[in-house]
Amino acid sequence: MERRTEKHPYNGLEAIPDNASTIIVGTAPPPRFSRPDMSLLAGDTCFYYGPKNSRMWRLLSSVTGTSLLEESDNTQRRANWHNFLIVNDLWMYDVLQEYKRKSGKEASTPT
């Protein structure tokens, strides 16, 4: 299988907010977020750390005492996460803007 270049789906959507005092840095989302030939899973959120099995938003909820996972609607959950970051002077960004996955990882799925 030919390795294709994937583009990060969220880095270019908006600039890092001026008020962000802390940036949570990652690498790249799972392939289903950046490849148009793949579909998101039920419960995924179109945002940083958006896989339904991601622990990031559970951790942030636990540490801050904020309910970040109760919304079942993808759009509302994304809006809540975005607002949470802004209100808390946080932002997320990934170090990779374009990338190719290692052979055998082109269509990896969560376990």
Short mmCIF file of C-alpha atoms in Angstrom, two decimals:
data_model
loop_
_atom_site.label_atom_id
_atom_site.label_comp_id
_atom_site.label_asym_id
_atom_site.label_seq_id
_atom_site.Cartn_x
_atom_site.Cartn_y
_atom_site.Cartn_z
CA MET A 1 0.00 0.00 0.00
CA GLU A 2 1.35 3.40 -0.96
CA ARG A 3 1.90 5.71 1.97
CA ARG A 4 0.02 8.91 1.36
CA THR A 5 0.65 12.27 2.93
CA GLU A 6 -1.97 13.20 5.50
CA LYS A 7 -2.65 16.73 6.69
CA HIS A 8 -3.52 17.51 10.25
CA PRO A 9 -7.24 18.32 10.36
CA TYR A 10 -7.19 20.87 13.23
CA ASN A 11 -3.87 22.75 13.38
CA GLY A 12 -4.82 25.12 10.58
CA LEU A 13 -8.40 25.87 11.64
CA GLU A 14 -7.53 28.74 13.96
CA ALA A 15 -4.51 30.43 15.45
CA ILE A 16 -3.34 29.69 18.96
CA PRO A 17 -5.31 32.17 21.10
CA ASP A 18 -3.35 35.09 22.52
CA ASN A 19 -4.51 34.28 26.05
CA ALA A 20 -3.19 30.69 25.94
CA SER A 21 -0.67 30.32 28.75
CA THR A 22 -0.33 26.55 28.34
CA ILE A 23 -0.23 24.52 25.14
CA ILE A 24 -0.91 20.78 25.24
CA VAL A 25 1.20 19.32 22.43
CA GLY A 26 0.58 16.07 20.60
CA THR A 27 1.68 14.54 17.31
CA ALA A 28 -1.13 13.45 14.98
CA PRO A 29 -4.65 12.08 15.33
CA PRO A 30 -5.60 8.53 14.37
CA PRO A 31 -5.92 8.01 10.59
CA ARG A 32 -9.72 8.14 10.61
CA PHE A 33 -9.51 11.85 11.54
CA SER A 34 -7.26 12.91 8.67
CA ARG A 35 -8.16 10.52 5.85
CA PRO A 36 -11.30 11.19 3.82
CA ASP A 37 -11.58 7.50 2.89
CA MET A 38 -12.14 6.57 6.54
CA SER A 39 -15.07 7.29 8.83
CA LEU A 40 -15.11 8.43 12.44
CA LEU A 41 -16.47 6.01 14.99
CA ALA A 42 -19.63 6.66 16.98
CA GLY A 43 -18.60 8.77 19.96
CA ASP A 44 -15.57 10.36 18.26
CA THR A 45 -15.34 14.17 18.38
CA CYS A 46 -13.91 16.25 15.54
CA PHE A 47 -11.28 18.00 17.67
CA TYR A 48 -7.91 17.47 19.30
CA TYR A 49 -7.82 14.25 21.33
CA GLY A 50 -11.17 13.41 19.77
CA PRO A 51 -11.16 9.59 19.64
CA LYS A 52 -13.94 8.17 21.76
CA ASN A 53 -11.38 6.21 23.79
CA SER A 54 -9.03 9.16 24.38
CA ARG A 55 -8.17 9.72 28.02
CA MET A 56 -7.23 13.40 27.63
CA TRP A 57 -10.72 14.83 28.11
CA ARG A 58 -11.46 12.39 30.95
CA LEU A 59 -8.29 13.55 32.67
CA LEU A 60 -9.10 17.24 32.17
CA SER A 61 -12.63 16.61 33.49
CA SER A 62 -11.31 14.84 36.55
CA VAL A 63 -8.59 17.39 37.36
CA THR A 64 -10.84 20.42 36.92
CA GLY A 65 -14.15 18.99 38.15
CA THR A 66 -15.72 20.05 34.84
CA SER A 67 -18.17 17.88 32.91
CA LEU A 68 -16.59 17.64 29.46
CA LEU A 69 -17.98 14.30 28.32
CA GLU A 70 -21.69 14.48 29.05
CA GLU A 71 -22.72 15.88 25.65
CA SER A 72 -23.60 13.14 23.18
CA ASP A 73 -23.74 15.50 20.19
CA ASN A 74 -20.36 15.76 18.42
CA THR A 75 -20.83 19.45 17.53
CA GLN A 76 -21.88 20.48 21.05
CA ARG A 77 -19.11 18.42 22.67
CA ARG A 78 -16.53 20.08 20.39
CA ALA A 79 -17.91 23.54 21.25
CA ASN A 80 -17.74 22.73 24.98
CA TRP A 81 -14.14 21.54 24.67
CA HIS A 82 -13.16 24.63 22.69
CA ASN A 83 -14.79 26.92 25.25
CA PHE A 84 -13.13 25.03 28.13
CA LEU A 85 -9.69 25.62 26.59
CA ILE A 86 -10.34 29.33 26.01
CA VAL A 87 -11.76 29.95 29.51
CA ASN A 88 -8.81 28.14 31.12
CA ASP A 89 -6.11 29.85 29.00
CA LEU A 90 -5.20 26.53 27.38
CA TRP A 91 -4.86 25.39 23.81
CA MET A 92 -3.92 22.24 21.93
CA TYR A 93 -1.63 21.89 18.98
CA ASP A 94 0.16 19.02 17.28
CA VAL A 95 3.78 19.18 16.15
CA LEU A 96 3.05 17.57 12.79
CA GLN A 97 1.18 19.42 10.07
CA GLU A 98 1.79 16.81 7.35
CA TYR A 99 2.88 13.22 7.87
CA LYS A 100 3.02 9.72 6.45
CA ARG A 101 2.25 6.76 8.66
CA LYS A 102 4.66 3.87 9.03
CA SER A 103 3.96 0.89 6.80
CA GLY A 104 1.30 -1.24 8.43
CA LYS A 105 -0.19 1.72 10.35
CA GLU A 106 -1.99 3.36 7.42
CA ALA A 107 -5.41 2.19 8.61
CA SER A 108 -4.82 1.54 12.29
CA THR A 109 -7.85 1.50 14.51
CA PRO A 110 -8.14 1.72 18.29
CA THR A 111 -8.12 -1.44 20.30
#
